[in-house]
Amino acid sequence: MVAGGSLGGLRTVEQLRAHGYTGSMRIVGDERHLPCNRPPSSKGVLSSTASLSETLPESTFRQRTSTADAQRSLGTKTFCSNLADRVVELDKGETVAHHGLVVATGLFARRLDTCTPAAGRFVIRTIDDSLVLRARLRPGIRAVIVGAGFIGCEIAAAATALGCQVTIVEGSSGPMENSIGRKLSDTMKPLMEDYGGEFRTGRVVGLLTALDQRCVGFTLDDGSQLAADVVVESIGSLPNVEWLDGNNLDLTDGGLCDDSMRVRGATRAVAVGDIARFPDQVLGGDARRVEHWATAGDTAKIAAATLVADLAGQASPAAVTPTPSFWTELCEVRLVGVGSPGAATSVRELEGDLGHPARGVALGYFREELLAAVVTVTLPSNRQLHYRGLVATARELASNLPAFQPNPTRKREDQ
Ligand SMILES: Cc1cc2nc3c(=O)[nH]c(=O)nc-3n(C[C@H](O)[C@H](O)[C@H](O)COP(=O)(O)OP(=O)(O)OC[C@H]3O[C@@H](n4cnc5c(N)ncnc54)[C@H](O)[C@@H]3O)c2cc1C
């Protein structure tokens, strides 16, 4: 039984077959149409004029022949579960017994904590969200984006390109700072400003203002007012774990897993993708979730191997922590990252000059002596592959060095 039929769920089903599982499979997902690839929702879909019926076929995940016999229940939600008895209850009243469970219910968009009417306020998690927002992004309107993470910045870039007056409110000092560090964020900020986005950094949203049952702006913590025709809340996401309540699991920020993606505290249950909180065997520290497209596929491989072994009563293969990788595209810049920039204690240029990002740059993120991550800016794919190899090698060497003890409390120097 696979709960959640988007990227992580689909990749796990494929991997279960690839690992020799021949039994029946049922995928339960609450989206009303076949699940879509999410990255274009905050990029190309916002800038295109295609309708839902034109956009859906391009964005829908391809079904592989190996999984064509899997039973799919669209528009159906897992409501609650008893993992000890291996049953899951669906919102349509059905109780499903299973031999093994895949937890792939992902995340939902976090909202501002306010009772202000929802009209005029938007989030993007699905393609439907994207089309609803797109219909409002007309030239000249005032669009305020709250949160300058990857998704917020991508939405801001798309809205700017559509001719909206864009303001981005961010609590830290710049765009994507939490993900790519201060140095690169400082490079991206003027670049986004050149495209027309205006930043209000180091600021937090206070009271929202409503008129005629519609949000029309808000006050910032410095007392200033921002008027808005459209407010996009892009302040992170929260895991869809409610249906797992009552099973004595650690559901603090997603489902806690071991390094084989087994849900801790359950048997024959694995978690994959955005919802899975798992340890990094190389960098150590607390288990964490990784909200990247590639991680859904990487964790699916490990989880499927584990589940197949557990179902057969065999020892699961030794797990290797997947190396995170991500990309984003905005203002004609493509950032590609491999590794964990957030774990670094220092950052330096490996190639190019941050003063001229358009000519191509590679930034190395070091945790003490270990190359923990590289982020490239507009570099060709052969250079990206080169740095991917460097990070992979560094991780492999570090995992073979028992003496390597990264100090989780060391202060970050120049990010
Ligand atoms: C707008 C956007 C842009 C992105 N862009 C990038 C990018 O450029 N690069 C990158 O690396 N990553 C990007 N990502 C992240 C990437 O898309 C995710 O990491 C990936 O979608 C995770 O897949 P998942 O299957 O774990 O979770 P999800 O995609 O969230 O899928 C979970 C599925 O479970 C369903 N579900 C939830 N609760 C239940 C329930 N109780 N019962 C049944 N079904 C349920 C959901 O409806 C959903 O279909 C982006 C994400 C978003 C939202």
XYZ file of C-alpha atoms and ligand atoms in Angstrom:
468
model
C 0.000 0.000 0.000
C 1.434 3.330 -1.072
C 0.014 6.443 0.589
C 0.620 9.468 -1.653
C 0.875 8.992 -5.405
C 3.125 11.821 -6.477
C 6.838 11.658 -7.259
C 8.011 9.723 -4.172
C 5.108 7.260 -4.282
C 5.474 6.626 -8.018
C 9.232 6.161 -7.867
C 8.859 3.676 -4.979
C 6.306 1.620 -6.899
C 8.735 1.466 -9.846
C 11.597 0.523 -7.552
C 9.561 -2.176 -5.803
C 9.136 -3.866 -9.181
C 12.804 -3.255 -10.038
C 13.751 -5.012 -6.779
C 11.695 -8.059 -7.703
C 8.441 -7.438 -5.842
C 5.683 -9.191 -7.829
C 2.727 -8.794 -5.450
C -0.181 -6.387 -5.824
C 0.222 -2.663 -5.192
C -2.304 0.026 -4.444
C -1.530 3.735 -4.642
C -3.838 6.059 -2.751
C -3.440 9.745 -3.578
C -5.680 12.679 -2.788
C -5.021 14.702 -5.960
C -8.000 14.634 -8.306
C -5.976 14.184 -11.477
C -2.861 12.080 -12.058
C -0.084 13.710 -10.043
C 2.108 16.242 -11.791
C 5.710 17.233 -11.650
C 5.874 20.183 -9.237
C 8.958 22.214 -10.304
C 7.283 23.860 -13.348
C 4.416 25.096 -11.100
C 6.522 27.969 -9.788
C 8.384 28.534 -13.061
C 7.173 27.782 -16.612
C 3.508 27.176 -15.756
C 3.249 30.688 -14.243
C 4.652 32.320 -17.365
C 2.794 30.218 -19.915
C -0.698 30.842 -21.253
C -1.611 27.154 -21.628
C -4.879 25.975 -20.066
C -5.108 23.197 -17.449
C -6.031 20.647 -20.114
C -2.997 21.685 -22.187
C -0.645 21.829 -19.205
C -1.658 18.560 -17.546
C -0.433 16.081 -20.181
C 3.015 17.734 -20.254
C 3.335 17.789 -16.482
C 1.832 14.415 -15.601
C 4.293 11.700 -14.641
C 4.672 8.988 -17.249
C 3.365 5.604 -16.142
C 5.878 2.821 -16.740
C 4.750 -0.567 -18.014
C 6.286 -2.325 -14.999
C 3.750 -0.563 -12.762
C 0.735 -0.515 -15.080
C -1.002 -3.167 -12.943
C -0.824 -1.064 -9.759
C -4.286 -0.093 -8.546
C -4.682 3.685 -8.339
C -7.212 5.452 -6.139
C -7.209 9.109 -7.181
C -8.908 11.786 -5.123
C -8.706 9.555 -2.061
C -7.083 10.440 1.234
C -5.610 8.171 3.871
C -7.553 9.239 6.935
C -6.026 7.256 9.811
C -3.942 4.163 10.353
C -3.071 1.370 12.724
C 0.433 0.349 11.745
C 0.643 -2.502 14.292
C -2.432 -4.168 12.719
C -1.342 -3.041 9.194
C -4.555 -1.286 8.282
C -5.164 2.136 6.803
C -8.551 3.812 6.734
C -9.474 5.957 3.747
C -11.626 9.089 3.818
C -14.222 7.289 1.702
C -14.840 4.842 4.555
C -12.839 1.904 3.183
C -10.353 0.054 5.419
C -7.326 -1.302 3.548
C -5.267 -4.148 5.009
C -1.717 -4.420 3.682
C 1.532 -6.342 4.085
C 3.818 -3.339 3.718
C 3.343 0.430 3.726
C 5.027 3.262 1.830
C 4.552 6.690 3.425
C 4.784 9.241 0.588
C 2.247 11.905 1.523
C 4.683 14.797 1.168
C 3.955 18.313 2.343
C 1.335 21.044 2.285
C 2.050 24.761 2.002
C 2.322 26.599 5.310
C 0.052 29.651 5.649
C 0.423 32.887 7.577
C -1.107 32.581 11.006
C -4.062 34.913 10.543
C -7.837 34.907 10.381
C -7.830 37.393 7.480
C -10.064 36.221 4.580
C -8.348 33.890 2.127
C -9.405 35.957 -0.919
C -6.353 37.745 -2.318
C -3.950 35.299 -0.608
C -2.272 32.490 -2.564
C 0.122 29.566 -2.130
C 1.691 27.255 -4.693
C 2.041 23.562 -4.055
C 0.126 22.073 -6.973
C -0.410 22.853 -10.610
C -3.983 23.923 -9.794
C -2.606 26.464 -7.286
C -0.303 27.722 -9.991
C -3.108 28.239 -12.527
C -5.261 30.059 -9.956
C -2.407 32.448 -9.158
C -1.467 32.899 -12.813
C -4.945 34.200 -13.607
C -4.310 37.060 -11.134
C -0.795 38.036 -12.233
C -1.715 40.840 -14.627
C 0.737 43.574 -15.705
C 0.842 46.457 -13.233
C -0.758 44.710 -10.262
C 1.021 44.852 -6.892
C 2.185 41.354 -6.007
C 3.747 40.840 -2.594
C 5.623 37.592 -2.089
C 6.118 36.626 1.544
C 9.203 34.418 1.878
C 12.270 34.418 -0.375
C 13.066 30.707 -0.415
C 13.477 28.928 -3.756
C 9.749 28.856 -4.512
C 9.115 32.450 -3.396
C 11.993 33.701 -5.538
C 10.835 31.720 -8.566
C 7.303 33.107 -8.209
C 8.725 36.624 -7.793
C 10.819 36.205 -10.963
C 7.831 34.919 -12.954
C 5.572 37.735 -11.675
C 8.202 40.345 -12.535
C 8.506 38.927 -16.051
C 4.710 39.208 -16.392
C 4.945 42.932 -15.614
C 3.688 42.885 -12.009
C 5.104 45.279 -9.406
C 6.789 42.758 -7.143
C 7.837 43.180 -3.513
C 9.451 40.305 -1.648
C 9.304 40.260 2.138
C 11.917 38.083 3.802
C 12.950 37.637 7.434
C 16.614 36.853 6.702
C 18.956 39.180 4.852
C 18.417 37.941 1.298
C 16.961 35.516 -1.235
C 17.399 31.774 -0.615
C 19.877 32.561 2.167
C 18.851 29.553 4.251
C 19.538 27.208 1.331
C 22.540 28.678 -0.485
C 24.183 30.779 2.227
C 24.809 34.494 2.591
C 27.540 34.844 -0.023
C 25.518 33.586 -2.979
C 22.344 35.164 -1.663
C 24.135 38.533 -1.711
C 24.941 37.919 -5.394
C 21.393 36.897 -6.297
C 19.724 39.871 -4.597
C 20.927 42.678 -6.936
C 20.354 40.377 -9.881
C 16.701 39.932 -8.894
C 16.415 43.666 -8.194
C 17.686 44.407 -11.705
C 14.741 42.385 -12.981
C 12.357 44.610 -11.045
C 11.801 42.788 -7.740
C 12.001 44.977 -4.629
C 13.176 43.367 -1.385
C 12.106 44.137 2.159
C 14.617 41.950 3.990
C 14.981 41.398 7.735
C 11.253 42.068 8.023
C 8.376 40.007 9.355
C 4.719 40.284 8.359
C 2.473 41.662 11.087
C -1.257 42.297 10.797
C -2.964 41.686 7.459
C -5.457 44.249 6.212
C -8.798 43.217 4.715
C -11.327 45.188 2.700
C -14.638 43.734 1.479
C -13.612 40.263 2.706
C -10.387 40.381 0.751
C -6.755 40.699 1.870
C -5.377 43.982 0.519
C -1.994 44.172 2.224
C -0.331 44.111 5.606
C 1.799 45.856 8.165
C 5.442 44.899 8.629
C 7.152 44.628 12.001
C 8.792 48.053 11.487
C 5.314 49.592 11.268
C 5.393 50.183 7.502
C 2.383 49.270 5.372
C 2.403 47.253 2.151
C -0.606 47.411 -0.148
C -1.139 44.351 -2.352
C -3.510 43.133 -5.034
C -2.055 39.665 -4.608
C -0.268 38.221 -1.562
C 1.661 34.994 -2.160
C 2.523 33.098 1.015
C 5.704 31.220 0.350
C 6.813 30.498 3.887
C 7.673 26.812 3.696
C 5.727 23.594 3.926
C 4.581 21.178 6.598
C 4.414 17.362 6.422
C 1.116 15.535 5.821
C 1.414 13.243 8.851
C -1.987 13.508 10.582
C -3.119 10.138 9.257
C -0.186 8.507 11.087
C -1.148 9.939 14.489
C -1.736 7.465 17.302
C 0.943 4.984 16.207
C 3.573 6.118 18.685
C 5.849 7.399 15.932
C 8.159 10.390 16.035
C 6.276 12.730 13.685
C 8.122 15.905 14.646
C 8.709 17.538 11.261
C 7.938 14.472 9.124
C 8.285 10.760 9.750
C 11.541 9.796 11.458
C 13.343 7.008 9.544
C 16.490 4.974 10.002
C 19.135 5.133 7.289
C 17.336 2.389 5.327
C 14.207 4.607 5.193
C 12.322 2.346 7.631
C 9.844 4.348 9.685
C 11.195 4.170 13.223
C 8.742 2.479 15.591
C 6.912 0.550 12.827
C 7.571 -2.678 10.966
C 7.332 -3.154 7.190
C 6.767 0.575 6.753
C 9.097 2.927 4.866
C 8.918 6.647 4.105
C 10.185 8.500 1.030
C 10.517 11.982 -0.410
C 9.711 15.254 1.308
C 7.991 13.655 4.296
C 10.914 11.412 5.293
C 13.270 12.659 8.024
C 16.425 10.603 7.833
C 20.012 10.778 9.100
C 23.002 11.833 7.022
C 25.585 9.124 7.673
C 28.403 11.326 6.397
C 27.697 14.726 7.941
C 26.079 13.396 11.110
C 23.884 15.709 13.145
C 20.130 15.387 13.564
C 17.963 13.536 11.045
C 16.441 16.026 8.601
C 14.015 16.204 5.709
C 15.343 17.031 2.217
C 12.765 18.825 0.057
C 14.386 18.229 -3.332
C 12.992 16.544 -6.423
C 15.976 14.167 -6.778
C 15.696 13.018 -3.164
C 12.252 11.543 -3.824
C 13.811 9.152 -6.368
C 16.932 8.499 -4.300
C 15.007 7.641 -1.130
C 12.562 5.521 -3.171
C 15.449 3.271 -4.283
C 16.597 2.701 -0.715
C 13.077 2.318 0.704
C 12.011 -0.201 -1.954
C 15.095 -2.365 -1.345
C 14.380 -2.243 2.391
C 10.709 -3.099 2.056
C 11.335 -5.992 -0.336
C 13.941 -7.410 2.080
C 11.669 -6.906 5.098
C 8.730 -8.591 3.342
C 10.970 -11.563 2.536
C 12.395 -11.638 6.073
C 15.884 -10.965 4.722
C 18.538 -8.508 5.893
C 18.228 -5.220 4.052
C 21.179 -4.081 1.894
C 23.587 -1.587 3.478
C 22.151 1.856 2.935
C 24.138 4.796 1.572
C 22.801 8.258 2.380
C 21.753 9.900 -0.888
C 23.640 13.074 -1.734
C 21.105 15.908 -1.962
C 20.923 17.750 -5.261
C 18.705 20.595 -6.436
C 18.287 23.265 -9.056
C 16.391 26.472 -9.510
C 15.857 28.810 -12.447
C 15.112 32.490 -12.070
C 15.983 35.767 -13.802
C 17.792 33.783 -16.531
C 20.102 32.219 -13.950
C 20.274 28.499 -13.269
C 21.627 27.440 -9.889
C 22.509 23.782 -9.537
C 23.526 22.412 -6.151
C 24.891 19.122 -4.933
C 25.457 18.254 -1.279
C 24.322 20.162 1.814
C 25.261 23.863 1.695
C 23.476 24.384 5.019
C 26.035 22.154 6.760
C 29.011 24.307 5.759
C 31.202 26.345 8.065
C 32.971 28.229 5.266
C 32.376 29.052 1.586
C 34.773 29.937 -1.221
C 34.821 30.285 -5.006
C 36.160 27.187 -6.781
C 35.724 28.637 -10.259
C 34.774 32.025 -11.669
C 34.065 35.236 -9.821
C 30.891 36.030 -7.882
C 31.205 39.590 -9.110
C 30.374 38.254 -12.609
C 27.862 35.423 -12.083
C 26.759 35.453 -15.732
C 30.230 34.172 -16.734
C 29.767 31.069 -14.580
C 30.728 30.418 -10.976
C 31.192 27.382 -8.736
C 31.037 27.906 -4.974
C 32.428 25.297 -2.592
C 30.784 24.855 0.814
C 33.176 23.337 3.337
C 32.447 21.744 6.671
C 35.862 21.959 8.252
C 38.064 20.133 5.692
C 35.179 18.296 3.988
C 33.672 19.598 0.730
C 30.024 19.375 1.860
C 28.433 20.978 -1.223
C 28.989 22.849 -4.467
C 26.535 25.281 -6.036
C 27.162 26.296 -9.637
C 25.753 29.406 -11.281
C 25.144 29.240 -15.053
C 27.858 26.637 -15.618
C 27.487 24.053 -18.403
C 26.458 20.516 -17.531
C 29.974 19.057 -17.867
C 31.205 21.423 -15.106
C 28.176 20.564 -12.957
C 29.017 16.885 -13.384
C 32.618 17.557 -12.433
C 31.560 19.159 -9.132
C 28.977 16.458 -8.508
C 31.842 13.970 -8.740
C 34.000 16.010 -6.327
C 31.262 16.143 -3.694
C 30.477 12.432 -4.119
C 34.141 11.534 -3.719
C 34.511 13.782 -0.679
C 31.467 12.156 0.936
C 32.710 8.678 0.142
C 36.155 9.394 1.593
C 34.616 10.954 4.703
C 32.296 8.001 5.275
C 35.324 5.692 5.203
C 37.183 7.764 7.767
C 36.005 6.796 11.246
C 38.101 9.643 12.626
C 36.037 12.254 10.757
C 33.860 13.883 13.387
C 32.192 17.000 12.047
C 31.579 19.419 14.849
C 27.851 20.204 14.707
C 28.177 23.213 16.991
C 30.942 25.058 15.140
C 29.882 28.528 14.076
C 29.492 29.235 10.356
C 32.127 31.725 9.273
C 31.443 33.473 6.025
C 28.183 32.166 4.607
C 6.168 24.725 -6.538
C 7.303 23.770 -6.332
C 8.472 23.889 -7.085
C 9.538 23.011 -6.888
N 10.671 23.164 -7.635
C 11.735 22.362 -7.414
C 12.938 22.532 -8.137
O 13.056 23.400 -8.983
N 13.984 21.698 -7.859
C 13.913 20.714 -6.909
O 14.906 19.995 -6.670
N 12.766 20.508 -6.222
C 11.690 21.314 -6.436
N 10.521 21.126 -5.722
C 10.449 20.036 -4.738
C 9.965 18.730 -5.346
O 8.910 18.941 -6.232
C 9.537 17.804 -4.191
O 10.712 17.485 -3.485
C 8.834 16.537 -4.650
O 7.603 16.865 -5.259
C 8.576 15.621 -3.444
O 7.773 14.547 -3.834
P 6.910 13.741 -2.754
O 6.221 12.669 -3.532
O 7.744 13.371 -1.599
O 5.867 14.775 -2.167
P 4.649 15.503 -2.897
O 5.068 15.913 -4.252
O 4.165 16.541 -1.943
O 3.549 14.352 -3.038
C 2.771 13.907 -1.978
C 1.456 13.438 -2.541
O 0.676 12.880 -1.491
C -0.642 13.403 -1.549
N -1.208 13.329 -0.194
C -0.994 14.134 0.859
N -1.671 13.706 1.945
C -2.326 12.594 1.567
C -3.156 11.677 2.228
N -3.457 11.795 3.524
N -3.655 10.642 1.513
C -3.353 10.477 0.190
N -2.567 11.317 -0.484
C -2.044 12.352 0.194
C -0.433 14.805 -2.055
O -1.620 15.355 -2.587
C 0.629 14.570 -3.116
O 0.055 14.147 -4.326
C 9.441 21.989 -5.907
C 8.259 21.867 -5.141
C 7.216 22.746 -5.344
C 5.965 22.628 -4.494
